[in-house]
Amino acid sequence: MTFENLSESMNLLPGKARVDELRGAIKADFTVEGDAKKPLINGHCKISDLGIKFKGMGRALEKINGTLAFNSSAIDNIALQGNMGKAKFNITGGVSDVTTKDPQLAMKATIDGDLGDVQALAEELKNIKMSGPLTIKATLEGSFGKPHYTADIKLSNAYFDGIGLAQPISKMRFSGRLQDNRLRIDDCKFGIGRSDFNLKGHISGFEKPVIQIDNHSNYVDLDELIPAPGKTRGEPQQGQPLPITILGTVMITRLTGMQMEFRDIKTNIKYQAGIIDLRDCAAR
């Protein structure tokens, strides 16, 4: 059985599939044995140059090629490769108990690319500029209804602009692990203008993220972090405040800005709705 042009099969997809684009070819060979009540199905499938774009995604997954096997109760030996722009991804694994109400997942995936490719997947990120090499190694296990996932993430020389700061984030190095609804930050170093940051911590609650961090900086210039309250008429805003909450402790060897200068700062910090609140602060 062969589908040479999947774009002609778009009308067969259920509305819940939320697929805007579909193309490529699928060839399946299978056998059916046993009786009509309990047929035994065994087969394999080859996927060629598959492209798919889901609603809300700014870019399609493209050039997906690979194979998989299937039988009456499982899809296994999945081995797929594809592209997201210049980023490349690989998916392996399988799904068991596919005829039950709660299939079981055992999948692995790797992504090697650039933040700019990932950014294009989400429409809500289109006004943020970002770039930098990105590597993700992920697993997806457990039931289809309540899956568990982990992903080891690494960034190098990353850049972010358009997130409400006076200067872009640059030269970011990041490593951490995403597990279910929590991101552990093992190492995160970056600069904002002349300011430097070195932090560890975790992030939870991704719909309204709460970031718990401990940071050490040699030098921080507030004038390079906080946009000026007044803008020249007609000058566009650089971005909206981040929709996040940041809690933690901060140590800064030297801090300047707003016509002030302090040294050897240690303080508790809270950032919310673009407002920074410092408490239990010691400095000289």
Short mmCIF file of C-alpha atoms in Angstrom, two decimals:
data_model
loop_
_atom_site.label_atom_id
_atom_site.label_comp_id
_atom_site.label_asym_id
_atom_site.label_seq_id
_atom_site.Cartn_x
_atom_site.Cartn_y
_atom_site.Cartn_z
CA MET A 1 0.00 0.00 0.00
CA THR A 2 1.52 3.30 -1.09
CA PHE A 3 0.55 6.95 -0.63
CA GLU A 4 2.66 8.78 -3.18
CA ASN A 5 1.38 12.26 -2.33
CA LEU A 6 0.11 12.76 1.22
CA SER A 7 -1.13 16.26 0.40
CA GLU A 8 -4.03 14.58 -1.38
CA SER A 9 -4.97 12.86 1.89
CA MET A 10 -5.38 16.02 3.97
CA ASN A 11 -9.16 15.73 3.90
CA LEU A 12 -8.92 12.31 5.61
CA LEU A 13 -7.31 13.75 8.73
CA PRO A 14 -9.53 14.43 11.77
CA GLY A 15 -10.00 18.07 12.76
CA LYS A 16 -8.18 17.44 16.04
CA ALA A 17 -4.99 16.70 14.10
CA ARG A 18 -4.47 20.49 13.63
CA VAL A 19 -2.38 19.96 10.50
CA ASP A 20 -1.97 22.88 8.08
CA GLU A 21 0.37 21.21 5.59
CA LEU A 22 1.20 17.61 4.73
CA ARG A 23 3.33 16.22 1.94
CA GLY A 24 5.62 13.32 1.13
CA ALA A 25 5.11 9.60 0.57
CA ILE A 26 4.50 6.51 2.71
CA LYS A 27 4.87 2.91 1.56
CA ALA A 28 3.63 0.07 3.80
CA ASP A 29 3.92 -3.70 3.38
CA PHE A 30 2.07 -5.99 5.76
CA THR A 31 0.53 -9.43 6.22
CA VAL A 32 -2.69 -10.41 7.95
CA GLU A 33 -3.07 -13.89 9.44
CA GLY A 34 -5.48 -15.63 11.78
CA ASP A 35 -9.24 -15.27 11.92
CA ALA A 36 -11.40 -12.20 11.46
CA LYS A 37 -12.02 -11.77 15.20
CA LYS A 38 -8.35 -11.75 16.17
CA PRO A 39 -6.26 -10.95 13.10
CA LEU A 40 -2.49 -10.98 13.44
CA ILE A 41 -0.94 -8.05 11.58
CA ASN A 42 2.76 -7.64 10.90
CA GLY A 43 4.37 -5.11 8.63
CA HIS A 44 6.81 -2.32 8.07
CA CYS A 45 6.56 1.19 6.71
CA LYS A 46 8.93 3.47 4.80
CA ILE A 47 8.53 7.25 5.00
CA SER A 48 10.01 9.41 2.26
CA ASP A 49 10.48 13.19 2.20
CA LEU A 50 7.63 13.81 4.63
CA GLY A 51 6.76 17.40 5.50
CA ILE A 52 4.22 18.45 8.11
CA LYS A 53 3.20 21.79 9.59
CA PHE A 54 0.87 22.00 12.58
CA LYS A 55 -1.38 24.95 13.35
CA GLY A 56 0.47 27.60 15.36
CA MET A 57 3.88 26.59 14.05
CA GLY A 58 5.81 29.14 12.03
CA ARG A 59 7.79 26.47 10.19
CA ALA A 60 7.17 22.95 8.97
CA LEU A 61 9.10 19.82 9.92
CA GLU A 62 10.69 18.80 6.64
CA LYS A 63 12.62 16.08 4.83
CA ILE A 64 11.50 13.39 7.26
CA ASN A 65 12.75 9.99 6.15
CA GLY A 66 12.89 6.64 7.89
CA THR A 67 11.26 3.36 8.71
CA LEU A 68 9.14 1.69 11.36
CA ALA A 69 7.60 -1.72 12.02
CA PHE A 70 4.12 -2.49 13.29
CA ASN A 71 1.96 -5.37 14.44
CA SER A 72 -1.44 -5.88 16.02
CA SER A 73 -0.46 -4.20 19.30
CA ALA A 74 2.62 -2.06 18.76
CA ILE A 75 4.62 0.30 16.58
CA ASP A 76 8.32 -0.35 17.05
CA ASN A 77 11.77 0.00 15.52
CA ILE A 78 10.98 3.63 14.73
CA ALA A 79 13.98 5.31 13.10
CA LEU A 80 13.25 8.75 11.64
CA GLN A 81 15.45 11.68 10.59
CA GLY A 82 14.33 15.14 9.53
CA ASN A 83 14.96 18.88 9.49
CA MET A 84 13.58 22.00 11.16
CA GLY A 85 15.12 24.63 8.95
CA LYS A 86 18.85 23.92 9.27
CA ALA A 87 18.38 21.97 12.49
CA LYS A 88 18.46 18.19 12.24
CA PHE A 89 16.56 15.75 14.43
CA ASN A 90 16.51 11.99 14.96
CA ILE A 91 13.73 9.96 16.57
CA THR A 92 13.93 6.30 17.65
CA GLY A 93 11.82 3.99 19.80
CA GLY A 94 8.32 2.59 19.79
CA VAL A 95 4.76 2.60 21.12
CA SER A 96 3.18 -0.48 22.69
CA ASP A 97 -0.41 -1.33 23.65
CA VAL A 98 -1.68 0.80 20.74
CA THR A 99 -5.13 -0.83 20.81
CA THR A 100 -5.74 0.07 24.46
CA LYS A 101 -6.98 3.33 25.93
CA ASP A 102 -3.52 4.20 27.22
CA PRO A 103 -0.66 3.25 24.87
CA GLN A 104 2.85 3.09 26.35
CA LEU A 105 5.66 5.26 24.97
CA ALA A 106 9.39 4.55 24.77
CA MET A 107 10.97 7.20 22.53
CA LYS A 108 14.28 8.99 22.20
CA ALA A 109 15.12 12.10 20.18
CA THR A 110 18.12 14.30 19.45
CA ILE A 111 18.18 17.79 17.95
CA ASP A 112 21.26 19.59 16.64
CA GLY A 113 20.69 23.06 15.29
CA ASP A 114 20.31 26.72 16.10
CA LEU A 115 17.93 28.64 18.37
CA GLY A 116 16.73 30.53 15.30
CA ASP A 117 15.32 27.31 13.84
CA VAL A 118 13.48 26.45 17.04
CA GLN A 119 12.16 30.02 17.34
CA ALA A 120 10.47 29.74 13.96
CA LEU A 121 8.34 26.85 15.23
CA ALA A 122 6.32 29.10 17.57
CA GLU A 123 4.41 32.17 16.34
CA GLU A 124 4.58 33.82 19.78
CA LEU A 125 8.38 34.02 19.50
CA LYS A 126 8.43 35.79 16.16
CA ASN A 127 9.27 39.22 17.66
CA ILE A 128 12.23 37.90 19.64
CA LYS A 129 15.61 37.62 17.95
CA MET A 130 17.59 34.59 19.05
CA SER A 131 20.50 32.58 17.76
CA GLY A 132 23.18 30.15 18.91
CA PRO A 133 24.08 26.47 18.59
CA LEU A 134 21.57 24.19 20.36
CA THR A 135 21.77 20.50 21.27
CA ILE A 136 18.92 18.53 22.85
CA LYS A 137 18.88 14.86 23.87
CA ALA A 138 15.43 13.79 25.01
CA THR A 139 13.47 10.73 26.15
CA LEU A 140 9.71 10.23 26.32
CA GLU A 141 8.36 7.36 28.40
CA GLY A 142 5.24 6.23 30.20
CA SER A 143 1.60 6.24 29.21
CA PHE A 144 0.17 8.31 26.38
CA GLY A 145 -2.22 9.98 28.83
CA LYS A 146 0.48 10.91 31.33
CA PRO A 147 3.91 10.80 29.67
CA HIS A 148 7.19 11.54 31.42
CA TYR A 149 9.95 13.31 29.54
CA THR A 150 13.51 14.40 30.14
CA ALA A 151 15.73 16.52 27.90
CA ASP A 152 19.37 17.45 28.36
CA ILE A 153 19.86 20.90 26.79
CA LYS A 154 23.06 22.69 25.83
CA LEU A 155 23.51 26.18 24.35
CA SER A 156 26.67 27.98 23.36
CA ASN A 157 27.27 31.59 22.31
CA ALA A 158 23.51 32.22 22.39
CA TYR A 159 21.92 35.63 21.70
CA PHE A 160 18.48 37.01 22.68
CA ASP A 161 16.98 40.40 21.87
CA GLY A 162 13.49 41.88 22.11
CA ILE A 163 12.64 40.65 25.62
CA GLY A 164 12.29 43.99 27.40
CA LEU A 165 15.90 44.64 28.38
CA ALA A 166 17.89 47.73 27.41
CA GLN A 167 20.61 45.54 25.88
CA PRO A 168 20.46 42.07 24.32
CA ILE A 169 21.62 38.94 26.11
CA SER A 170 24.81 37.70 24.44
CA LYS A 171 27.49 35.02 24.69
CA MET A 172 25.21 32.74 26.70
CA ARG A 173 26.46 29.31 27.69
CA PHE A 174 23.82 27.01 29.15
CA SER A 175 23.48 23.42 30.25
CA GLY A 176 20.57 21.89 32.12
CA ARG A 177 17.91 19.20 32.24
CA LEU A 178 14.21 19.56 31.49
CA GLN A 179 12.11 16.99 33.33
CA ASP A 180 8.34 17.09 33.11
CA ASN A 181 7.36 20.57 34.36
CA ARG A 182 10.74 21.61 35.74
CA LEU A 183 14.04 22.82 34.24
CA ARG A 184 17.22 22.37 36.26
CA ILE A 185 19.91 24.94 35.46
CA ASP A 186 23.35 23.41 35.98
CA ASP A 187 25.38 26.16 34.32
CA CYS A 188 24.31 29.46 32.78
CA LYS A 189 26.72 32.27 31.95
CA PHE A 190 25.97 35.30 29.77
CA GLY A 191 26.48 39.01 29.29
CA ILE A 192 24.15 41.99 28.92
CA GLY A 193 26.22 44.87 27.63
CA ARG A 194 29.21 45.07 29.99
CA SER A 195 27.37 43.19 32.73
CA ASP A 196 28.18 39.52 33.42
CA PHE A 197 26.03 36.82 35.03
CA ASN A 198 26.81 33.34 36.32
CA LEU A 199 23.84 31.47 37.73
CA LYS A 200 22.39 28.12 38.78
CA GLY A 201 18.90 27.14 39.86
CA HIS A 202 15.65 25.81 38.45
CA ILE A 203 12.48 26.88 36.63
CA SER A 204 9.02 25.48 37.35
CA GLY A 205 5.51 26.14 36.03
CA PHE A 206 6.07 26.94 32.36
CA GLU A 207 2.70 28.61 31.74
CA LYS A 208 3.68 31.27 34.30
CA PRO A 209 7.33 30.46 34.95
CA VAL A 210 8.88 30.85 38.38
CA ILE A 211 12.67 30.95 38.27
CA GLN A 212 14.64 30.22 41.43
CA ILE A 213 18.30 31.20 40.95
CA ASP A 214 21.56 32.01 42.67
CA ASN A 215 23.76 34.40 40.71
CA HIS A 216 27.24 35.84 40.99
CA SER A 217 28.37 38.81 38.89
CA ASN A 218 31.66 40.64 38.82
CA TYR A 219 30.07 43.75 37.32
CA VAL A 220 26.48 44.87 36.62
CA ASP A 221 25.42 48.15 34.98
CA LEU A 222 21.73 48.78 35.67
CA ASP A 223 21.54 51.33 32.85
CA GLU A 224 22.27 48.50 30.41
CA LEU A 225 19.57 46.27 31.90
CA ILE A 226 16.57 48.51 32.52
CA PRO A 227 15.07 50.50 29.60
CA ALA A 228 14.84 54.24 30.21
CA PRO A 229 11.36 55.22 31.52
CA GLY A 230 10.96 57.90 28.84
CA LYS A 231 11.27 57.24 25.13
CA THR A 232 11.85 59.74 22.35
CA ARG A 233 8.55 60.37 20.56
CA GLY A 234 8.06 57.89 17.78
CA GLU A 235 10.83 55.56 18.97
CA PRO A 236 9.58 51.94 19.10
CA GLN A 237 9.68 49.95 22.33
CA GLN A 238 12.33 47.24 22.55
CA GLY A 239 9.95 44.59 23.90
CA GLN A 240 7.47 43.83 26.65
CA PRO A 241 8.48 42.75 30.18
CA LEU A 242 9.06 39.02 30.47
CA PRO A 243 5.95 37.17 31.78
CA ILE A 244 8.00 35.46 34.49
CA THR A 245 8.79 35.62 38.20
CA ILE A 246 12.42 35.44 39.34
CA LEU A 247 13.35 34.69 42.96
CA GLY A 248 16.80 34.12 44.37
CA THR A 249 20.02 35.48 45.80
CA VAL A 250 22.45 37.73 44.01
CA MET A 251 26.08 38.59 44.73
CA ILE A 252 27.66 41.42 42.75
CA THR A 253 31.24 42.62 43.19
CA ARG A 254 30.52 46.02 41.59
CA LEU A 255 27.19 47.56 40.56
CA THR A 256 26.68 50.90 38.80
CA GLY A 257 23.82 52.76 37.16
CA MET A 258 21.14 55.32 37.93
CA GLN A 259 23.94 57.63 39.14
CA MET A 260 24.90 55.14 41.87
CA GLU A 261 27.78 52.80 42.58
CA PHE A 262 27.94 49.96 45.12
CA ARG A 263 30.39 47.16 45.87
CA ASP A 264 30.22 43.69 47.42
CA ILE A 265 26.46 43.42 47.15
CA LYS A 266 24.56 40.45 48.53
CA THR A 267 20.77 40.53 48.32
CA ASN A 268 17.57 38.59 47.83
CA ILE A 269 15.87 39.49 44.57
CA LYS A 270 12.41 39.33 43.07
CA TYR A 271 11.55 40.24 39.47
CA GLN A 272 7.90 40.36 38.40
CA ALA A 273 6.03 42.34 35.72
CA GLY A 274 9.16 44.31 34.85
CA ILE A 275 9.77 45.41 38.48
CA ILE A 276 12.89 44.40 40.41
CA ASP A 277 12.53 44.21 44.22
CA LEU A 278 15.69 43.89 46.35
CA ARG A 279 15.42 42.78 49.97
CA ASP A 280 17.86 42.04 52.84
CA CYS A 281 20.49 43.85 50.87
CA ALA A 282 24.03 44.37 52.15
CA ALA A 283 26.58 46.47 50.27
CA ARG A 284 29.26 49.09 50.70
#
